Amino acid sequence: MKSVKDHLMFLLPLLAILISVEFVMVFDRVTRSSEEKLRQSYSILVVSEKVMSPKDFRRIDRHIVSAVPIDKKTIAKEIARGMQNTADAEILASLPHFYNLHLDRYLSRPEVEKIRKKLLAAPGIKKVETFGESLRAKYNLFLFLKVIFWSFVGLMSLVSLFLVVKQMEVWQLAHRERMQIMEIFGAPMLLRSGVLFRMGIIDALLATLLVVGLFMVLRYYYAPISGIEILIDRQELLYEARDGIILAAIALGIVVVTVFSVAIRSREERE
């Protein structure tokens, strides 16, 4: 019973760390996906006195990837509805050229403002509308969510790592006599700490399997029937095959680092 309790005391904080890491990877994929959708939906409206090509706009700023002309005939018809005795052709001839510019990624408001100034400084461009208020609100929301998420994950991971180290120290004390006898006979640190490595690796692999199983259930079974829109729309982002490899590497890395740190600290205290 005591052995099970000891393993749980190591396994639970390790699970918390791995779940935090997996949430970080999921959150990163979701935010990148959301930013890509925002990038695709966001555009800058430019009014120009002359015809301009996408290359002309790219010369102004490298973040501009496309320039879609807005049909002036549609605009002319809308204007003609409110103006009697004015032909569409006359209105069309007097209208400047309109373009929707799309960017290569989701930029912050200061970066968009720099693009706006560059565009206004270009010959022939009369007006630039960046829809700054809408952009600022969305960008600030993303920034706020990222700060809160990273703060929570960072704090939880630090506390969990502290508990992992403490439990490794408990294991080291429990096997202290055996390890000291091996040290007397000249056994290297790696061999003396073999029992700690064995218990740690078993728990690391078990924790990895539990976290992988949890997120696979979340992706393949819970998300489709949850009725939660964000889970249904981003189901494929909840777990990827490489996540298991990353989690296993992190879990084993934590075991190796904590075993060596505890063993070195113990030797220094005896000396």
PDB file of C-alpha atoms in Angstrom:
ATOM      1  CA  MET A   1       0.000   0.000   0.000  1.00  0.00           C
ATOM      2  CA  LYS A   2       2.860   2.348   0.881  1.00  0.00           C
ATOM      3  CA  SER A   3       4.512   1.551  -2.471  1.00  0.00           C
ATOM      4  CA  VAL A   4       1.327   2.500  -4.338  1.00  0.00           C
ATOM      5  CA  LYS A   5       1.105   5.738  -2.348  1.00  0.00           C
ATOM      6  CA  ASP A   6       4.747   6.571  -3.126  1.00  0.00           C
ATOM      7  CA  HIS A   7       4.166   6.021  -6.833  1.00  0.00           C
ATOM      8  CA  LEU A   8       1.037   8.185  -6.761  1.00  0.00           C
ATOM      9  CA  MET A   9       2.950  10.983  -5.037  1.00  0.00           C
ATOM     10  CA  PHE A  10       5.349  10.978  -8.002  1.00  0.00           C
ATOM     11  CA  LEU A  11       2.824  10.141 -10.698  1.00  0.00           C
ATOM     12  CA  LEU A  12       0.240  12.855  -9.922  1.00  0.00           C
ATOM     13  CA  PRO A  13       2.541  15.910 -10.174  1.00  0.00           C
ATOM     14  CA  LEU A  14       4.153  14.379 -13.267  1.00  0.00           C
ATOM     15  CA  LEU A  15       0.680  13.992 -14.758  1.00  0.00           C
ATOM     16  CA  ALA A  16      -0.019  17.660 -13.980  1.00  0.00           C
ATOM     17  CA  ILE A  17       3.160  18.688 -15.822  1.00  0.00           C
ATOM     18  CA  LEU A  18       2.392  16.551 -18.876  1.00  0.00           C
ATOM     19  CA  ILE A  19      -1.230  17.711 -19.019  1.00  0.00           C
ATOM     20  CA  SER A  20       0.045  21.306 -18.857  1.00  0.00           C
ATOM     21  CA  VAL A  21       2.472  20.612 -21.709  1.00  0.00           C
ATOM     22  CA  GLU A  22      -0.267  19.029 -23.817  1.00  0.00           C
ATOM     23  CA  PHE A  23      -2.577  21.976 -23.140  1.00  0.00           C
ATOM     24  CA  VAL A  24       0.236  24.293 -24.239  1.00  0.00           C
ATOM     25  CA  MET A  25       0.577  22.406 -27.533  1.00  0.00           C
ATOM     26  CA  VAL A  26      -3.197  22.350 -28.078  1.00  0.00           C
ATOM     27  CA  PHE A  27      -3.507  26.035 -27.179  1.00  0.00           C
ATOM     28  CA  ASP A  28      -0.682  26.912 -29.560  1.00  0.00           C
ATOM     29  CA  ARG A  29      -2.332  25.020 -32.422  1.00  0.00           C
ATOM     30  CA  VAL A  30      -5.743  26.556 -31.716  1.00  0.00           C
ATOM     31  CA  THR A  31      -4.388  30.114 -31.489  1.00  0.00           C
ATOM     32  CA  ARG A  32      -2.378  29.689 -34.697  1.00  0.00           C
ATOM     33  CA  SER A  33      -5.476  28.340 -36.431  1.00  0.00           C
ATOM     34  CA  SER A  34      -7.592  31.221 -35.105  1.00  0.00           C
ATOM     35  CA  GLU A  35      -4.971  33.784 -36.108  1.00  0.00           C
ATOM     36  CA  GLU A  36      -4.870  32.297 -39.604  1.00  0.00           C
ATOM     37  CA  LYS A  37      -8.654  32.611 -39.901  1.00  0.00           C
ATOM     38  CA  LEU A  38      -8.486  36.191 -38.675  1.00  0.00           C
ATOM     39  CA  ARG A  39      -5.709  36.911 -41.159  1.00  0.00           C
ATOM     40  CA  GLN A  40      -7.812  35.536 -44.000  1.00  0.00           C
ATOM     41  CA  SER A  41     -10.867  37.547 -42.967  1.00  0.00           C
ATOM     42  CA  TYR A  42      -8.953  40.762 -42.221  1.00  0.00           C
ATOM     43  CA  SER A  43      -8.197  43.216 -45.021  1.00  0.00           C
ATOM     44  CA  ILE A  44      -7.028  46.784 -45.474  1.00  0.00           C
ATOM     45  CA  LEU A  45      -9.087  49.025 -47.753  1.00  0.00           C
ATOM     46  CA  VAL A  46      -7.032  51.253 -50.065  1.00  0.00           C
ATOM     47  CA  VAL A  47      -8.315  54.049 -52.330  1.00  0.00           C
ATOM     48  CA  SER A  48      -5.941  54.871 -55.176  1.00  0.00           C
ATOM     49  CA  GLU A  49      -6.028  57.384 -58.013  1.00  0.00           C
ATOM     50  CA  LYS A  50      -4.205  54.978 -60.319  1.00  0.00           C
ATOM     51  CA  VAL A  51      -4.330  51.299 -61.180  1.00  0.00           C
ATOM     52  CA  MET A  52      -1.996  49.272 -58.974  1.00  0.00           C
ATOM     53  CA  SER A  53      -0.936  45.626 -59.144  1.00  0.00           C
ATOM     54  CA  PRO A  54      -0.200  43.236 -56.243  1.00  0.00           C
ATOM     55  CA  LYS A  55       3.513  43.681 -56.995  1.00  0.00           C
ATOM     56  CA  ASP A  56       3.152  47.437 -56.519  1.00  0.00           C
ATOM     57  CA  PHE A  57       1.701  46.889 -53.048  1.00  0.00           C
ATOM     58  CA  ARG A  58       4.307  44.262 -52.128  1.00  0.00           C
ATOM     59  CA  ARG A  59       7.031  46.772 -52.953  1.00  0.00           C
ATOM     60  CA  ILE A  60       5.492  49.084 -50.355  1.00  0.00           C
ATOM     61  CA  ASP A  61       5.478  46.444 -47.601  1.00  0.00           C
ATOM     62  CA  ARG A  62       6.557  42.792 -47.572  1.00  0.00           C
ATOM     63  CA  HIS A  63       3.597  41.739 -45.354  1.00  0.00           C
ATOM     64  CA  ILE A  64       1.106  42.463 -48.163  1.00  0.00           C
ATOM     65  CA  VAL A  65       0.509  39.173 -50.004  1.00  0.00           C
ATOM     66  CA  SER A  66      -2.472  40.006 -52.201  1.00  0.00           C
ATOM     67  CA  ALA A  67      -4.425  42.955 -53.537  1.00  0.00           C
ATOM     68  CA  VAL A  68      -7.974  42.303 -54.718  1.00  0.00           C
ATOM     69  CA  PRO A  69      -9.587  45.079 -56.816  1.00  0.00           C
ATOM     70  CA  ILE A  70     -13.121  46.029 -55.795  1.00  0.00           C
ATOM     71  CA  ASP A  71     -15.528  46.226 -58.732  1.00  0.00           C
ATOM     72  CA  LYS A  72     -16.223  49.922 -59.340  1.00  0.00           C
ATOM     73  CA  LYS A  73     -19.426  49.152 -61.241  1.00  0.00           C
ATOM     74  CA  THR A  74     -21.077  47.887 -58.053  1.00  0.00           C
ATOM     75  CA  ILE A  75     -20.018  51.031 -56.189  1.00  0.00           C
ATOM     76  CA  ALA A  76     -21.208  53.240 -59.067  1.00  0.00           C
ATOM     77  CA  LYS A  77     -24.661  51.611 -59.023  1.00  0.00           C
ATOM     78  CA  GLU A  78     -24.966  52.168 -55.274  1.00  0.00           C
ATOM     79  CA  ILE A  79     -24.054  55.836 -55.690  1.00  0.00           C
ATOM     80  CA  ALA A  80     -26.386  56.265 -58.690  1.00  0.00           C
ATOM     81  CA  ARG A  81     -29.377  55.179 -56.619  1.00  0.00           C
ATOM     82  CA  GLY A  82     -29.084  58.335 -54.551  1.00  0.00           C
ATOM     83  CA  MET A  83     -28.282  60.660 -57.474  1.00  0.00           C
ATOM     84  CA  GLN A  84     -30.894  61.428 -60.108  1.00  0.00           C
ATOM     85  CA  ASN A  85     -30.053  62.502 -63.651  1.00  0.00           C
ATOM     86  CA  THR A  86     -26.504  61.133 -63.326  1.00  0.00           C
ATOM     87  CA  ALA A  87     -25.444  58.269 -65.569  1.00  0.00           C
ATOM     88  CA  ASP A  88     -23.575  55.295 -64.198  1.00  0.00           C
ATOM     89  CA  ALA A  89     -20.816  55.884 -66.751  1.00  0.00           C
ATOM     90  CA  GLU A  90     -20.139  59.389 -65.438  1.00  0.00           C
ATOM     91  CA  ILE A  91     -19.964  58.180 -61.848  1.00  0.00           C
ATOM     92  CA  LEU A  92     -17.752  55.262 -62.880  1.00  0.00           C
ATOM     93  CA  ALA A  93     -15.328  57.571 -64.660  1.00  0.00           C
ATOM     94  CA  SER A  94     -15.020  59.836 -61.617  1.00  0.00           C
ATOM     95  CA  LEU A  95     -14.420  57.050 -59.103  1.00  0.00           C
ATOM     96  CA  PRO A  96     -10.907  56.171 -57.902  1.00  0.00           C
ATOM     97  CA  HIS A  97      -9.690  52.589 -57.674  1.00  0.00           C
ATOM     98  CA  PHE A  98     -10.472  50.464 -54.587  1.00  0.00           C
ATOM     99  CA  TYR A  99      -8.422  47.515 -53.308  1.00  0.00           C
ATOM    100  CA  ASN A 100      -8.675  45.005 -50.474  1.00  0.00           C
ATOM    101  CA  LEU A 101      -5.197  44.125 -49.214  1.00  0.00           C
ATOM    102  CA  HIS A 102      -4.514  40.861 -47.372  1.00  0.00           C
ATOM    103  CA  LEU A 103      -1.505  40.290 -45.117  1.00  0.00           C
ATOM    104  CA  ASP A 104       0.812  37.301 -44.731  1.00  0.00           C
ATOM    105  CA  ARG A 105       0.012  36.895 -41.013  1.00  0.00           C
ATOM    106  CA  TYR A 106      -2.047  38.363 -38.205  1.00  0.00           C
ATOM    107  CA  LEU A 107      -0.216  41.545 -37.191  1.00  0.00           C
ATOM    108  CA  SER A 108      -0.447  43.721 -34.109  1.00  0.00           C
ATOM    109  CA  ARG A 109      -2.016  47.149 -34.328  1.00  0.00           C
ATOM    110  CA  PRO A 110       1.355  49.027 -34.282  1.00  0.00           C
ATOM    111  CA  GLU A 111       2.573  46.862 -37.188  1.00  0.00           C
ATOM    112  CA  VAL A 112      -0.612  47.562 -39.158  1.00  0.00           C
ATOM    113  CA  GLU A 113      -0.212  51.271 -38.412  1.00  0.00           C
ATOM    114  CA  LYS A 114       3.280  51.182 -39.944  1.00  0.00           C
ATOM    115  CA  ILE A 115       1.825  49.618 -43.094  1.00  0.00           C
ATOM    116  CA  ARG A 116      -0.877  52.303 -43.203  1.00  0.00           C
ATOM    117  CA  LYS A 117       1.743  55.076 -43.076  1.00  0.00           C
ATOM    118  CA  LYS A 118       3.800  53.432 -45.819  1.00  0.00           C
ATOM    119  CA  LEU A 119       0.720  53.152 -48.028  1.00  0.00           C
ATOM    120  CA  LEU A 120      -0.285  56.770 -47.497  1.00  0.00           C
ATOM    121  CA  ALA A 121       3.243  57.858 -48.397  1.00  0.00           C
ATOM    122  CA  ALA A 122       3.060  56.008 -51.735  1.00  0.00           C
ATOM    123  CA  PRO A 123       2.236  58.132 -54.835  1.00  0.00           C
ATOM    124  CA  GLY A 124      -1.395  57.931 -55.961  1.00  0.00           C
ATOM    125  CA  ILE A 125      -2.876  56.474 -52.777  1.00  0.00           C
ATOM    126  CA  LYS A 126      -5.531  58.803 -51.337  1.00  0.00           C
ATOM    127  CA  LYS A 127      -6.968  56.905 -48.386  1.00  0.00           C
ATOM    128  CA  VAL A 128      -6.245  53.826 -46.278  1.00  0.00           C
ATOM    129  CA  GLU A 129      -8.721  52.206 -43.874  1.00  0.00           C
ATOM    130  CA  THR A 130      -7.258  49.598 -41.489  1.00  0.00           C
ATOM    131  CA  PHE A 131     -10.358  49.120 -39.279  1.00  0.00           C
ATOM    132  CA  GLY A 132      -8.099  49.680 -36.274  1.00  0.00           C
ATOM    133  CA  GLU A 133     -10.682  49.442 -33.493  1.00  0.00           C
ATOM    134  CA  SER A 134     -11.827  45.980 -34.567  1.00  0.00           C
ATOM    135  CA  LEU A 135      -8.217  44.820 -34.933  1.00  0.00           C
ATOM    136  CA  ARG A 136      -7.211  46.224 -31.549  1.00  0.00           C
ATOM    137  CA  ALA A 137     -10.089  44.499 -29.743  1.00  0.00           C
ATOM    138  CA  LYS A 138      -9.285  41.093 -31.269  1.00  0.00           C
ATOM    139  CA  TYR A 139      -5.531  41.451 -30.758  1.00  0.00           C
ATOM    140  CA  ASN A 140      -5.922  42.545 -27.113  1.00  0.00           C
ATOM    141  CA  LEU A 141      -8.213  39.571 -26.452  1.00  0.00           C
ATOM    142  CA  PHE A 142      -5.625  37.166 -27.888  1.00  0.00           C
ATOM    143  CA  LEU A 143      -2.850  38.804 -25.865  1.00  0.00           C
ATOM    144  CA  PHE A 144      -4.883  38.660 -22.646  1.00  0.00           C
ATOM    145  CA  LEU A 145      -5.761  34.982 -23.116  1.00  0.00           C
ATOM    146  CA  LYS A 146      -2.133  34.097 -23.818  1.00  0.00           C
ATOM    147  CA  VAL A 147      -0.832  35.913 -20.724  1.00  0.00           C
ATOM    148  CA  ILE A 148      -3.439  34.296 -18.440  1.00  0.00           C
ATOM    149  CA  PHE A 149      -2.889  30.836 -19.922  1.00  0.00           C
ATOM    150  CA  TRP A 150       0.913  30.941 -19.770  1.00  0.00           C
ATOM    151  CA  SER A 151       0.867  32.324 -16.217  1.00  0.00           C
ATOM    152  CA  PHE A 152      -1.407  29.529 -15.010  1.00  0.00           C
ATOM    153  CA  VAL A 153       0.509  26.775 -16.811  1.00  0.00           C
ATOM    154  CA  GLY A 154       3.865  28.122 -15.645  1.00  0.00           C
ATOM    155  CA  LEU A 155       2.794  28.292 -11.990  1.00  0.00           C
ATOM    156  CA  MET A 156       1.220  24.822 -12.032  1.00  0.00           C
ATOM    157  CA  SER A 157       4.285  23.312 -13.715  1.00  0.00           C
ATOM    158  CA  LEU A 158       6.683  24.853 -11.179  1.00  0.00           C
ATOM    159  CA  VAL A 159       4.664  23.543  -8.221  1.00  0.00           C
ATOM    160  CA  SER A 160       4.377  20.095  -9.822  1.00  0.00           C
ATOM    161  CA  LEU A 161       8.105  19.977 -10.585  1.00  0.00           C
ATOM    162  CA  PHE A 162       8.857  20.853  -6.956  1.00  0.00           C
ATOM    163  CA  LEU A 163       6.652  17.916  -5.817  1.00  0.00           C
ATOM    164  CA  VAL A 164       8.369  15.564  -8.280  1.00  0.00           C
ATOM    165  CA  VAL A 165      11.805  16.488  -6.878  1.00  0.00           C
ATOM    166  CA  LYS A 166      10.590  16.055  -3.283  1.00  0.00           C
ATOM    167  CA  GLN A 167       9.173  12.607  -4.013  1.00  0.00           C
ATOM    168  CA  MET A 168      12.431  11.607  -5.694  1.00  0.00           C
ATOM    169  CA  GLU A 169      14.212  12.668  -2.481  1.00  0.00           C
ATOM    170  CA  VAL A 170      11.829  10.431  -0.498  1.00  0.00           C
ATOM    171  CA  TRP A 171      12.705   7.479  -2.753  1.00  0.00           C
ATOM    172  CA  GLN A 172      16.382   8.273  -2.394  1.00  0.00           C
ATOM    173  CA  LEU A 173      16.092   8.233   1.412  1.00  0.00           C
ATOM    174  CA  ALA A 174      14.171   4.951   1.327  1.00  0.00           C
ATOM    175  CA  HIS A 175      16.995   3.279  -0.629  1.00  0.00           C
ATOM    176  CA  ARG A 176      19.808   5.241   0.989  1.00  0.00           C
ATOM    177  CA  GLU A 177      21.444   2.292   2.730  1.00  0.00           C
ATOM    178  CA  ARG A 178      21.589   0.192  -0.443  1.00  0.00           C
ATOM    179  CA  MET A 179      22.996   3.114  -2.444  1.00  0.00           C
ATOM    180  CA  GLN A 180      25.668   3.834   0.184  1.00  0.00           C
ATOM    181  CA  ILE A 181      26.800   0.193   0.182  1.00  0.00           C
ATOM    182  CA  MET A 182      27.096   0.297  -3.614  1.00  0.00           C
ATOM    183  CA  GLU A 183      29.072   3.529  -3.324  1.00  0.00           C
ATOM    184  CA  ILE A 184      31.509   1.880  -0.874  1.00  0.00           C
ATOM    185  CA  PHE A 185      32.166  -0.858  -3.434  1.00  0.00           C
ATOM    186  CA  GLY A 186      32.874   1.795  -6.069  1.00  0.00           C
ATOM    187  CA  ALA A 187      29.687   1.590  -8.093  1.00  0.00           C
ATOM    188  CA  PRO A 188      29.210   4.600 -10.426  1.00  0.00           C
ATOM    189  CA  MET A 189      26.391   7.067  -9.750  1.00  0.00           C
ATOM    190  CA  LEU A 190      24.346   5.734 -12.676  1.00  0.00           C
ATOM    191  CA  LEU A 191      24.383   2.229 -11.228  1.00  0.00           C
ATOM    192  CA  ARG A 192      23.765   3.395  -7.643  1.00  0.00           C
ATOM    193  CA  SER A 193      20.727   5.361  -8.785  1.00  0.00           C
ATOM    194  CA  GLY A 194      19.372   2.464 -10.854  1.00  0.00           C
ATOM    195  CA  VAL A 195      16.411   1.845  -8.541  1.00  0.00           C
ATOM    196  CA  LEU A 196      15.405   5.544  -8.775  1.00  0.00           C
ATOM    197  CA  PHE A 197      15.692   5.463 -12.552  1.00  0.00           C
ATOM    198  CA  ARG A 198      13.620   2.276 -12.756  1.00  0.00           C
ATOM    199  CA  MET A 199      10.752   3.638 -10.625  1.00  0.00           C
ATOM    200  CA  GLY A 200      10.904   7.035 -12.299  1.00  0.00           C
ATOM    201  CA  ILE A 201      10.872   5.631 -15.848  1.00  0.00           C
ATOM    202  CA  ILE A 202       7.933   3.337 -15.067  1.00  0.00           C
ATOM    203  CA  ASP A 203       5.921   6.274 -13.726  1.00  0.00           C
ATOM    204  CA  ALA A 204       7.019   8.521 -16.616  1.00  0.00           C
ATOM    205  CA  LEU A 205       5.799   6.040 -19.235  1.00  0.00           C
ATOM    206  CA  LEU A 206       2.576   5.419 -17.286  1.00  0.00           C
ATOM    207  CA  ALA A 207       1.920   9.166 -17.005  1.00  0.00           C
ATOM    208  CA  THR A 208       2.562   9.590 -20.742  1.00  0.00           C
ATOM    209  CA  LEU A 209       0.118   6.811 -21.622  1.00  0.00           C
ATOM    210  CA  LEU A 210      -2.559   8.271 -19.327  1.00  0.00           C
ATOM    211  CA  VAL A 211      -2.246  11.766 -20.824  1.00  0.00           C
ATOM    212  CA  VAL A 212      -2.196  10.444 -24.401  1.00  0.00           C
ATOM    213  CA  GLY A 213      -5.267   8.320 -23.649  1.00  0.00           C
ATOM    214  CA  LEU A 214      -7.068  11.281 -22.083  1.00  0.00           C
ATOM    215  CA  PHE A 215      -6.548  13.563 -25.079  1.00  0.00           C
ATOM    216  CA  MET A 216      -7.310  10.819 -27.609  1.00  0.00           C
ATOM    217  CA  VAL A 217     -10.642  10.245 -25.851  1.00  0.00           C
ATOM    218  CA  LEU A 218     -11.175  14.002 -25.858  1.00  0.00           C
ATOM    219  CA  ARG A 219     -10.517  14.230 -29.605  1.00  0.00           C
ATOM    220  CA  TYR A 220     -12.125  11.083 -30.987  1.00  0.00           C
ATOM    221  CA  TYR A 221     -14.995  10.425 -28.579  1.00  0.00           C
ATOM    222  CA  TYR A 222     -15.941  13.472 -26.507  1.00  0.00           C
ATOM    223  CA  ALA A 223     -15.475  16.342 -28.989  1.00  0.00           C
ATOM    224  CA  PRO A 224     -17.873  15.008 -31.700  1.00  0.00           C
ATOM    225  CA  ILE A 225     -20.740  14.562 -29.210  1.00  0.00           C
ATOM    226  CA  SER A 226     -19.962  17.460 -26.848  1.00  0.00           C
ATOM    227  CA  GLY A 227     -22.060  20.059 -28.647  1.00  0.00           C
ATOM    228  CA  ILE A 228     -19.306  22.594 -27.864  1.00  0.00           C
ATOM    229  CA  GLU A 229     -18.625  24.515 -31.057  1.00  0.00           C
ATOM    230  CA  ILE A 230     -14.933  25.236 -30.453  1.00  0.00           C
ATOM    231  CA  LEU A 231     -14.219  21.526 -29.796  1.00  0.00           C
ATOM    232  CA  ILE A 232     -16.167  20.362 -32.843  1.00  0.00           C
ATOM    233  CA  ASP A 233     -14.582  22.937 -35.190  1.00  0.00           C
ATOM    234  CA  ARG A 234     -11.036  22.238 -33.957  1.00  0.00           C
ATOM    235  CA  GLN A 235     -11.318  18.529 -33.201  1.00  0.00           C
ATOM    236  CA  GLU A 236      -8.209  17.643 -35.237  1.00  0.00           C
ATOM    237  CA  LEU A 237      -6.120  20.068 -33.159  1.00  0.00           C
ATOM    238  CA  LEU A 238      -6.884  18.419 -29.807  1.00  0.00           C
ATOM    239  CA  TYR A 239      -4.287  15.693 -30.300  1.00  0.00           C
ATOM    240  CA  GLU A 240      -1.596  14.865 -32.873  1.00  0.00           C
ATOM    241  CA  ALA A 241       0.545  11.721 -33.113  1.00  0.00           C
ATOM    242  CA  ARG A 242       3.785  13.578 -32.382  1.00  0.00           C
ATOM    243  CA  ASP A 243       2.373  14.788 -29.053  1.00  0.00           C
ATOM    244  CA  GLY A 244       2.939  11.357 -27.490  1.00  0.00           C
ATOM    245  CA  ILE A 245       6.629  11.384 -28.475  1.00  0.00           C
ATOM    246  CA  ILE A 246       7.088  14.897 -27.084  1.00  0.00           C
ATOM    247  CA  LEU A 247       5.351  14.005 -23.814  1.00  0.00           C
ATOM    248  CA  ALA A 248       7.425  10.834 -23.373  1.00  0.00           C
ATOM    249  CA  ALA A 249      10.659  12.749 -24.019  1.00  0.00           C
ATOM    250  CA  ILE A 250       9.719  15.446 -21.493  1.00  0.00           C
ATOM    251  CA  ALA A 251       8.667  12.887 -18.847  1.00  0.00           C
ATOM    252  CA  LEU A 252      11.881  10.883 -19.232  1.00  0.00           C
ATOM    253  CA  GLY A 253      13.915  14.085 -19.243  1.00  0.00           C
ATOM    254  CA  ILE A 254      12.340  15.162 -15.946  1.00  0.00           C
ATOM    255  CA  VAL A 255      13.161  11.756 -14.432  1.00  0.00           C
ATOM    256  CA  VAL A 256      16.808  11.887 -15.550  1.00  0.00           C
ATOM    257  CA  VAL A 257      17.322  15.464 -14.343  1.00  0.00           C
ATOM    258  CA  THR A 258      15.638  14.931 -10.968  1.00  0.00           C
ATOM    259  CA  VAL A 259      17.486  11.657 -10.257  1.00  0.00           C
ATOM    260  CA  PHE A 260      20.880  13.179 -11.021  1.00  0.00           C
ATOM    261  CA  SER A 261      20.118  16.384  -9.095  1.00  0.00           C
ATOM    262  CA  VAL A 262      18.969  14.447  -6.011  1.00  0.00           C
ATOM    263  CA  ALA A 263      21.940  12.053  -6.199  1.00  0.00           C
ATOM    264  CA  ILE A 264      24.473  14.881  -6.588  1.00  0.00           C
ATOM    265  CA  ARG A 265      22.916  16.913  -3.784  1.00  0.00           C
ATOM    266  CA  SER A 266      22.937  13.869  -1.497  1.00  0.00           C
ATOM    267  CA  ARG A 267      26.623  13.216  -2.150  1.00  0.00           C
ATOM    268  CA  GLU A 268      27.521  16.858  -1.510  1.00  0.00           C
ATOM    269  CA  GLU A 269      25.656  16.808   1.809  1.00  0.00           C
ATOM    270  CA  ARG A 270      27.584  13.709   2.958  1.00  0.00           C
ATOM    271  CA  GLU A 271      30.885  15.269   1.975  1.00  0.00           C
TER     272      GLU A 271
END
